[in-house]
Coordinates of C-alpha atoms in Angstrom, one line a residue:
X1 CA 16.8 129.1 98.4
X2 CA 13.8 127.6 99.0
X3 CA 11.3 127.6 102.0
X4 CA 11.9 124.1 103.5
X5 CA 16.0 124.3 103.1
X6 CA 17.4 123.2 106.3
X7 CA 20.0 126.0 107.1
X8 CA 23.0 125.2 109.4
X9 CA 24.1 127.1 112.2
X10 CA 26.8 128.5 114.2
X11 CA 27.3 130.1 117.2
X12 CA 30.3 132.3 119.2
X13 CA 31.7 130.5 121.8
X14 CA 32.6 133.4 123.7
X15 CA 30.4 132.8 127.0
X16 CA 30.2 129.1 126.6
X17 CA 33.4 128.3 129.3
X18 CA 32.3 131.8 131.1
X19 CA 30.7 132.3 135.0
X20 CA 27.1 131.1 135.1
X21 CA 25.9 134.8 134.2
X22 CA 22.3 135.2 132.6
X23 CA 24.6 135.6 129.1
X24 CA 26.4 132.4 129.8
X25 CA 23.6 130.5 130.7
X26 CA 22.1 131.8 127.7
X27 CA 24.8 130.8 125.1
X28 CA 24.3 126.9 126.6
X29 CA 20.9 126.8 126.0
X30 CA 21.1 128.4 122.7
X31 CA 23.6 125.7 121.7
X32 CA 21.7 122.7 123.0
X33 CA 18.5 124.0 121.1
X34 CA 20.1 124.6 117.9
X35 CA 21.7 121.2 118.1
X36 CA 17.8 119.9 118.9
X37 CA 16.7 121.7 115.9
X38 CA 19.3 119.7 113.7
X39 CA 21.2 122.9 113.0
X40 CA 24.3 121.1 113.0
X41 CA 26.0 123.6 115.4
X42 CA 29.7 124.9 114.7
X43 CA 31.3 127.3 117.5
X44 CA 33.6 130.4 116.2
X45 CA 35.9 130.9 119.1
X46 CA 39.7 132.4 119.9
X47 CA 42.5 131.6 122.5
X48 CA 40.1 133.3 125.4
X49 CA 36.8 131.4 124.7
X50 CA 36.5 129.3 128.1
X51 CA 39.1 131.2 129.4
X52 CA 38.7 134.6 130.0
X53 CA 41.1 136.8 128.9
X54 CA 44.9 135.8 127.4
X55 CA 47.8 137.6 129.2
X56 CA 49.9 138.7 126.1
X57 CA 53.5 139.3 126.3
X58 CA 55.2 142.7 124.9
X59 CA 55.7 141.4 121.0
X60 CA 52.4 139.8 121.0
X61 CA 51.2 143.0 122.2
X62 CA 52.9 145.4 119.5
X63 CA 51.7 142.4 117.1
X64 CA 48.2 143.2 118.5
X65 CA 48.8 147.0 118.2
X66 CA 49.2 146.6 114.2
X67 CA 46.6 143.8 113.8
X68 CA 43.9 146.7 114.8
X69 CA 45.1 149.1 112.8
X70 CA 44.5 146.5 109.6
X71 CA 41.1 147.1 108.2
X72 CA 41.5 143.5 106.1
X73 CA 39.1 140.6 106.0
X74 CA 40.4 137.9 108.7
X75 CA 39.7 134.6 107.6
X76 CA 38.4 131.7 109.6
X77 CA 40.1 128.6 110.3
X78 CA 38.4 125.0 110.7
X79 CA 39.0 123.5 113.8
X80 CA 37.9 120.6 115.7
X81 CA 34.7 120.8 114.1
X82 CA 34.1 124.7 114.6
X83 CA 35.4 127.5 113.3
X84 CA 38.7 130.0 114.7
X85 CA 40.7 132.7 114.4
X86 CA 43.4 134.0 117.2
X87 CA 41.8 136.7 118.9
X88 CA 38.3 137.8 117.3
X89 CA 36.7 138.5 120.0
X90 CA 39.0 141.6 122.0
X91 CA 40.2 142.5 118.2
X92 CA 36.2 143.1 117.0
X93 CA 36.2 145.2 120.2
X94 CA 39.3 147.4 119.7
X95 CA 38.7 147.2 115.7
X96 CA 34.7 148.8 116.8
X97 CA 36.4 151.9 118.9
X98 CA 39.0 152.5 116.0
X99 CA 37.4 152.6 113.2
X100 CA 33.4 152.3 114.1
X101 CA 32.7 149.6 111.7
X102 CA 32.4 145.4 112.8
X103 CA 35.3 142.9 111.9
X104 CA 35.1 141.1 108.7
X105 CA 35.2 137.2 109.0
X106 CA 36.0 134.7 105.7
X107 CA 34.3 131.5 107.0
X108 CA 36.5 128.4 105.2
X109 CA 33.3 126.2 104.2
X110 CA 30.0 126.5 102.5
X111 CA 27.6 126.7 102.5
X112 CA 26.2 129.8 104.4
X113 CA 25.4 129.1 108.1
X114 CA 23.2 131.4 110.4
X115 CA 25.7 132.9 112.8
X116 CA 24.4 133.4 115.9
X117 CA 25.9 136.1 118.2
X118 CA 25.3 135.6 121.9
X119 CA 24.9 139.2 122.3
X120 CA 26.2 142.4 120.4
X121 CA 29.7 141.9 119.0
X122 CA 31.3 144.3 116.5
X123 CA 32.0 140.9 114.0
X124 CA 30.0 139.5 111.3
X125 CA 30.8 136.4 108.9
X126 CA 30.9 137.6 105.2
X127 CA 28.3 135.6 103.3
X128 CA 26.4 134.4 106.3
X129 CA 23.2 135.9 107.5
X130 CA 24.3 137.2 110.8
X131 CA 21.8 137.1 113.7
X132 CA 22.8 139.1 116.7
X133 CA 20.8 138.4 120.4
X134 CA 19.7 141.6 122.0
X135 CA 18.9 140.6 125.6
X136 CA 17.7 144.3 126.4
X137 CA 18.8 147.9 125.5
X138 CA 19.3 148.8 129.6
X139 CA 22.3 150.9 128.9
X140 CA 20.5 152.8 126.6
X141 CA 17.2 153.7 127.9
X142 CA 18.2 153.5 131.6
X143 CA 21.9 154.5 132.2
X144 CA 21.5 155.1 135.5
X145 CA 21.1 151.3 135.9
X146 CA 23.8 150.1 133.8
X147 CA 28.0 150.4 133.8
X148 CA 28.2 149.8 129.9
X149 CA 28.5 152.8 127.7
X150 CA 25.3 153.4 126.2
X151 CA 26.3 155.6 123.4
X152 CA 28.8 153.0 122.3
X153 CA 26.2 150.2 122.1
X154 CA 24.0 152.0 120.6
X155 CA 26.4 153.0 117.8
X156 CA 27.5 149.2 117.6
X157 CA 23.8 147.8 117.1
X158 CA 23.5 150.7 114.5
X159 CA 26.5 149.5 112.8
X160 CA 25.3 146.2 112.9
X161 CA 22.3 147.5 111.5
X162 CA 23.9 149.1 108.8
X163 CA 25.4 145.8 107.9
X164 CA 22.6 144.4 107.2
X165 CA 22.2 141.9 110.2
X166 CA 19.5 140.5 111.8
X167 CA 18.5 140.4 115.4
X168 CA 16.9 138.2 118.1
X169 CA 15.4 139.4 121.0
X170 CA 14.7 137.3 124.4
X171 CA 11.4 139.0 124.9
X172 CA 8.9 141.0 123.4
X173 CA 9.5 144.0 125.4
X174 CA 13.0 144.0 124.4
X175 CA 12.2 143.8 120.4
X176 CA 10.0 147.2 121.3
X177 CA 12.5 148.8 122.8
X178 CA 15.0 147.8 119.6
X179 CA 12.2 148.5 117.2
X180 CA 11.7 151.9 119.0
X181 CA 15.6 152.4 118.4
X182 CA 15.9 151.5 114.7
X183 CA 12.7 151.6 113.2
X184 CA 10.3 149.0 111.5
X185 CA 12.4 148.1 108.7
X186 CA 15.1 146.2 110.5
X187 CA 14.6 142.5 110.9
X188 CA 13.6 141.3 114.7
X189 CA 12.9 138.2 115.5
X190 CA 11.5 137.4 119.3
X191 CA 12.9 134.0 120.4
X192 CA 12.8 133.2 124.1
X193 CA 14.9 131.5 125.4
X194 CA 14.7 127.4 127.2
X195 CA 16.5 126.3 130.5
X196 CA 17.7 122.7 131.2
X197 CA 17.5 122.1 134.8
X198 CA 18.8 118.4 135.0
X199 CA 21.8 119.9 137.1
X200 CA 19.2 121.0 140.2
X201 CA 19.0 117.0 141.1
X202 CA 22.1 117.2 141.7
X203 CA 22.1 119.4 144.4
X204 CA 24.0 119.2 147.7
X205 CA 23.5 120.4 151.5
X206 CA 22.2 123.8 150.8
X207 CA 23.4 126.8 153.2
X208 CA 19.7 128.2 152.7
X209 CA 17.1 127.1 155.0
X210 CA 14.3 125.5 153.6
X211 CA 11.3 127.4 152.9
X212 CA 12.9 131.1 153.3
X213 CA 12.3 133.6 150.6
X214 CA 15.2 133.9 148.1
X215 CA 16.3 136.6 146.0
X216 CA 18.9 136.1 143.4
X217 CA 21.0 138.1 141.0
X218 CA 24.1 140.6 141.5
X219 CA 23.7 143.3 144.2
X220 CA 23.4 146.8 142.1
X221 CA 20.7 149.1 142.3
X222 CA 19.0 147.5 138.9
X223 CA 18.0 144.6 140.9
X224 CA 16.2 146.7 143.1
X225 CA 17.5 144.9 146.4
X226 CA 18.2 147.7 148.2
X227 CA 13.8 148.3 148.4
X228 CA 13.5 144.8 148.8
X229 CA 15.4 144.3 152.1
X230 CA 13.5 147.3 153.2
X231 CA 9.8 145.9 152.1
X232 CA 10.7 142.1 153.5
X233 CA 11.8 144.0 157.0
X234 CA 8.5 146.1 157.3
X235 CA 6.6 143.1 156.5
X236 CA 7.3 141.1 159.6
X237 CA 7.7 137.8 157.2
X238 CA 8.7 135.1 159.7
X239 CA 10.9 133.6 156.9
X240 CA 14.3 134.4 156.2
X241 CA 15.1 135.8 152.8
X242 CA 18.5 134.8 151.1
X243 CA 20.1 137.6 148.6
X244 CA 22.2 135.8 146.1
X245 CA 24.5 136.7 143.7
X246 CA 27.9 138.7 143.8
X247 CA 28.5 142.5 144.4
X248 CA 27.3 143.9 141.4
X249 CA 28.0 147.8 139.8
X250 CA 27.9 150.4 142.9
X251 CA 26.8 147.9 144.9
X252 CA 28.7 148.3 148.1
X253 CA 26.8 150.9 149.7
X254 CA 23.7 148.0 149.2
X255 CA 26.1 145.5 150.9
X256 CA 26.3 148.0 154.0
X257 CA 22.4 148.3 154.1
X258 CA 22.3 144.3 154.1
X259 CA 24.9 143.7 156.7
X260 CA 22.6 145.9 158.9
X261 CA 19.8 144.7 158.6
X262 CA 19.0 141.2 160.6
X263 CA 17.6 138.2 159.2
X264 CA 19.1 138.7 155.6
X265 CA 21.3 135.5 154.6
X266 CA 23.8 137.3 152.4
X267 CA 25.5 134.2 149.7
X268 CA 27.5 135.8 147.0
X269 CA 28.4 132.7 145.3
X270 CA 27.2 129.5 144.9
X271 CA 27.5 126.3 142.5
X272 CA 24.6 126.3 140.2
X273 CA 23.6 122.6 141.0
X274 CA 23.5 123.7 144.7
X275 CA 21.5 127.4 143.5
X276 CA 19.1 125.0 142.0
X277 CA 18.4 122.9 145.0
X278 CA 18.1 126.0 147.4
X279 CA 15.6 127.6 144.6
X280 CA 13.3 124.4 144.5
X281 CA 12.9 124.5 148.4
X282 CA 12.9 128.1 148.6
X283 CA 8.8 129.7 149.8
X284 CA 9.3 131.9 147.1
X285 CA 11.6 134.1 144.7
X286 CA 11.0 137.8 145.0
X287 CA 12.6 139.8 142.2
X288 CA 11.5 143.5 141.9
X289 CA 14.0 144.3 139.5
X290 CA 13.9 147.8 137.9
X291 CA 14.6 146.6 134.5
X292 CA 15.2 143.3 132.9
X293 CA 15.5 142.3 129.2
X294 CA 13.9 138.6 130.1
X295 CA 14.4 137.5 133.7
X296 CA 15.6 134.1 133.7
X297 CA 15.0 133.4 138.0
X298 CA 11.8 134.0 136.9
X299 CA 11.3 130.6 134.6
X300 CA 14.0 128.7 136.8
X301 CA 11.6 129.0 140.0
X302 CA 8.3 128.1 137.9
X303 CA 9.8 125.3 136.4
X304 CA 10.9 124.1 139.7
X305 CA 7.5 125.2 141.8
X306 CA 8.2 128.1 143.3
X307 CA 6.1 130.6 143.6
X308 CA 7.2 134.1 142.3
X309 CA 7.0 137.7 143.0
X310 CA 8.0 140.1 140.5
X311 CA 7.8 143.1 138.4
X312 CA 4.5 143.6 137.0
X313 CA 5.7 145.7 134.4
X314 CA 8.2 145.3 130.8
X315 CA 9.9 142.2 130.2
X316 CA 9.4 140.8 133.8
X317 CA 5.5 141.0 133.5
X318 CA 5.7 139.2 130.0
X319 CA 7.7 136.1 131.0
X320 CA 5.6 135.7 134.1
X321 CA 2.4 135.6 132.0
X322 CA 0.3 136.1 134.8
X323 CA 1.5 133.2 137.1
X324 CA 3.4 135.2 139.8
X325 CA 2.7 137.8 141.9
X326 CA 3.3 141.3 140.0
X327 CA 4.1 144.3 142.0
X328 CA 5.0 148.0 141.3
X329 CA 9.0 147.9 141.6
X330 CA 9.4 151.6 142.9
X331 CA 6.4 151.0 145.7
X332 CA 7.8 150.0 148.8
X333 CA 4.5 149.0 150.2
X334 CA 3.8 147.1 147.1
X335 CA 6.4 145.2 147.6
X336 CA 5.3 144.3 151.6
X337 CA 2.3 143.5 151.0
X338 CA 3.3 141.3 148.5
X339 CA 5.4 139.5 151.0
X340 CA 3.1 139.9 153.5
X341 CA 0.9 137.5 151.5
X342 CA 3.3 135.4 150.6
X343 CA 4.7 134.4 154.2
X344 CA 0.9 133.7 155.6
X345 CA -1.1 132.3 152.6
X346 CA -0.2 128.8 151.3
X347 CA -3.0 128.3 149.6
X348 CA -2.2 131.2 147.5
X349 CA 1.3 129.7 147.3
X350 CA 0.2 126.6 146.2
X351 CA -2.3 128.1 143.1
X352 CA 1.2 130.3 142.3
X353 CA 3.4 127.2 142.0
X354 CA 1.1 125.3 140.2
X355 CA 0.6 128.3 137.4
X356 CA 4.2 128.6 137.1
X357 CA 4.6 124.9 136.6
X358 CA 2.3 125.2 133.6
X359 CA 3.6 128.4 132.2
X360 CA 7.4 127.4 132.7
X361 CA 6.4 124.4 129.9
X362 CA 6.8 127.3 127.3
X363 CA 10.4 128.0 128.1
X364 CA 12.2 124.1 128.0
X365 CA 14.9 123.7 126.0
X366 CA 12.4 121.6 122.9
X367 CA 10.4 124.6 123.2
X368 CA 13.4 127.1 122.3
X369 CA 14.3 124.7 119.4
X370 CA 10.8 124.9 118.5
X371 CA 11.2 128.5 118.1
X372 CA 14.5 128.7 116.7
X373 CA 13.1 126.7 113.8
X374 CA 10.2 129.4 113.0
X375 CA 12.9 131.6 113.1
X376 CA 15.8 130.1 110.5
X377 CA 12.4 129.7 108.7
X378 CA 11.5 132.9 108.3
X379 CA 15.1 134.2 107.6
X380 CA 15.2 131.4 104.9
X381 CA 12.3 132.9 103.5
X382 CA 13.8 136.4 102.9
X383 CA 15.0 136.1 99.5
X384 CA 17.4 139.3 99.4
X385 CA 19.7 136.9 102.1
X386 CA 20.7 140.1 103.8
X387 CA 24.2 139.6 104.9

């Protein structure tokens, strides 16, 4: 094949019609950008992609039952422009636990696509090269901050590995931490990821006050809120600060610390136009988190010229690029102070939004297709078409 061959693409369309998680939001800018990068786009979905998961009745379940115990090659059906088959995506799970190798897919048409997994799923496309996202290997290295089981991802990306896929990683930091897991030889590409904001002018009556400090993201003790709530009170900060995002993994003894302490505006769910809206008028986003694979409130405030406070370490110090405020996430006073200057200084505000206006440039939605093209490049270039 040779080095200027335009490759086509494809994509799972397993978070596309899911909640506005980081994933989800993820998947829809993945899919805009390859369609920017003329990749000609095709999504591989099942009955549940859009819709969560499909209630199955008791022959469809014994049906189920058999179909995992089959270790044959499932081939993919052609429809409405994409590709399907009934259930890959809760069959590649239960096939993974059963019998710890990934689901074999027959795509109907050539030639070979890219397939791009939105994260790690136990399913590859025979005769494809297929590109798995790694958003950050949290489960692995810190347990204690994550609900998903660890040892089984790490034996999935391993088996993906094994394979002979390729992976993608949102951020340097987490391409170190996979490198660090699998060695040199393994193919990473870093790719970071774009956002489209158009949806933020659209907007309505926010339930945020204008000009309070916001922090956004599910309440568990990865996001670090619990520190936050008590560095904002110690600070004095005459502004409000906004937590929002739904109750995360053991957060509910976090949601007793917030409910006692005065001045927090506690939101666990809001429309992402209206999110948007409250984020552009917000003083500032403060987002200590522990650990993060990329950070994406980090690049929604820049490009909408708010100032931002974050971790000054891993993935969180790399996408802020030195336009935010970097603290030390397990320093309480860190954190205050931090506030501290960010409720009385506007002119420091001001130099903050204006640096993450610039840096946020690097993260639009041309840029990612930019980057997605360097990388179908380079995977082009690999002669041995490891699939």
């Amino acid at each position: 094949m040779g080095p200027q061959t335009q490759i086509g693409a494809a994509i799972d369309g397993r978070m596309l019609g899911a909640p506005a998680t980081g994933v989800a939001t993820y998947a829809h800018a993945l899919l805009a950008a390859l369609d920017m990068a003329n990749s000609d786009p095709r999504v591989v979905s099942d009955r549940s992609s859009g819709n969560g998961l499909v209630t199955a009745g008791r022959i469809e379940r014994w049906n189920r039952w058999l179909d995992v115990r089959c270790t044959r090659i499932r081939r993919l059906k052609s429809r409405n422009n994409g590709l399907w088959y009934r259930d890959i995506f809760r069959l590649a799970h239960v096939h993974f636990d059963t019998h710890r190798t990934l689901l074999a897919l027959r795509p109907p048409v050539r030639p070979p696509r890219i397939m791009h997994w939105t994260y790690p799923i136990a399913a590859r496309i025979e005769g494809w090269i297929n590109l798995y996202t790694i958003h950050d290997l949290i489960p692995i290295e810190r347990p204690d901050l994550s609900p998903i089981d660890g040892v089984r991802l790490e034996a999935m990306i391993r088996a993906i590995a094994d394979s002979g896929g390729h992976f993608m990683t949102v951020s340097e930091a987490s391409r170190a931490s996979l490198r660090q897991l699998l060695g040199p030889r393994v193919p990473v590409h870093v790719c970071t990821t774009g956002i489209d904001l158009t949806s933020a002018a659209h907007g309505g009556p926010s339930p945020i006050p204008a000009d309070s400090f916001i922090a956004i993201g599910s309440v568990e003790p990865r996001k670090n809120i619990e520190r936050l709530v008590d560095a904002w009170a110690a600070s004095g900060a005459r502004r409000p600060l906004a937590i929002v995002g739904p109750t995360g993994w053991r957060g509910e003894a976090i949601e007793h610390h917030l409910a006692r302490t005065q001045g927090i505006i506690r939101i666990p769910y809001i429309e992402r136009e209206d999110l948007l809206s409250a984020l552009a008028s917000a003083r500032a986003l403060l987002f200590p988190s522990l650990a993060e694979g990329f950070g994406l409130p980090i690049i929604e405030a820049m490009a909408l010229g708010t100032p931002v406070m974050t971790s000054a370490e891993g993935a969180t110090a790399e996408i802020m690029g030195g336009a935010g405020l970097g603290v030390n996430p397990v320093d309480p006073l860190s954190i205050t102070m931090a506030i501290t200057r960010l409720d009385d200084d506007d002119e420091l505000c001001g130099s903050l939004a204006a640096a993450g206006l610039a840096r946020s440039h690097d993260f639009t939605i041309e840029a990612f297709a930019g980057r997605l093209r360097e990388v179908h490049a380079a995977i082009a270039r690999d002669s041995a078409w490891r699939t």
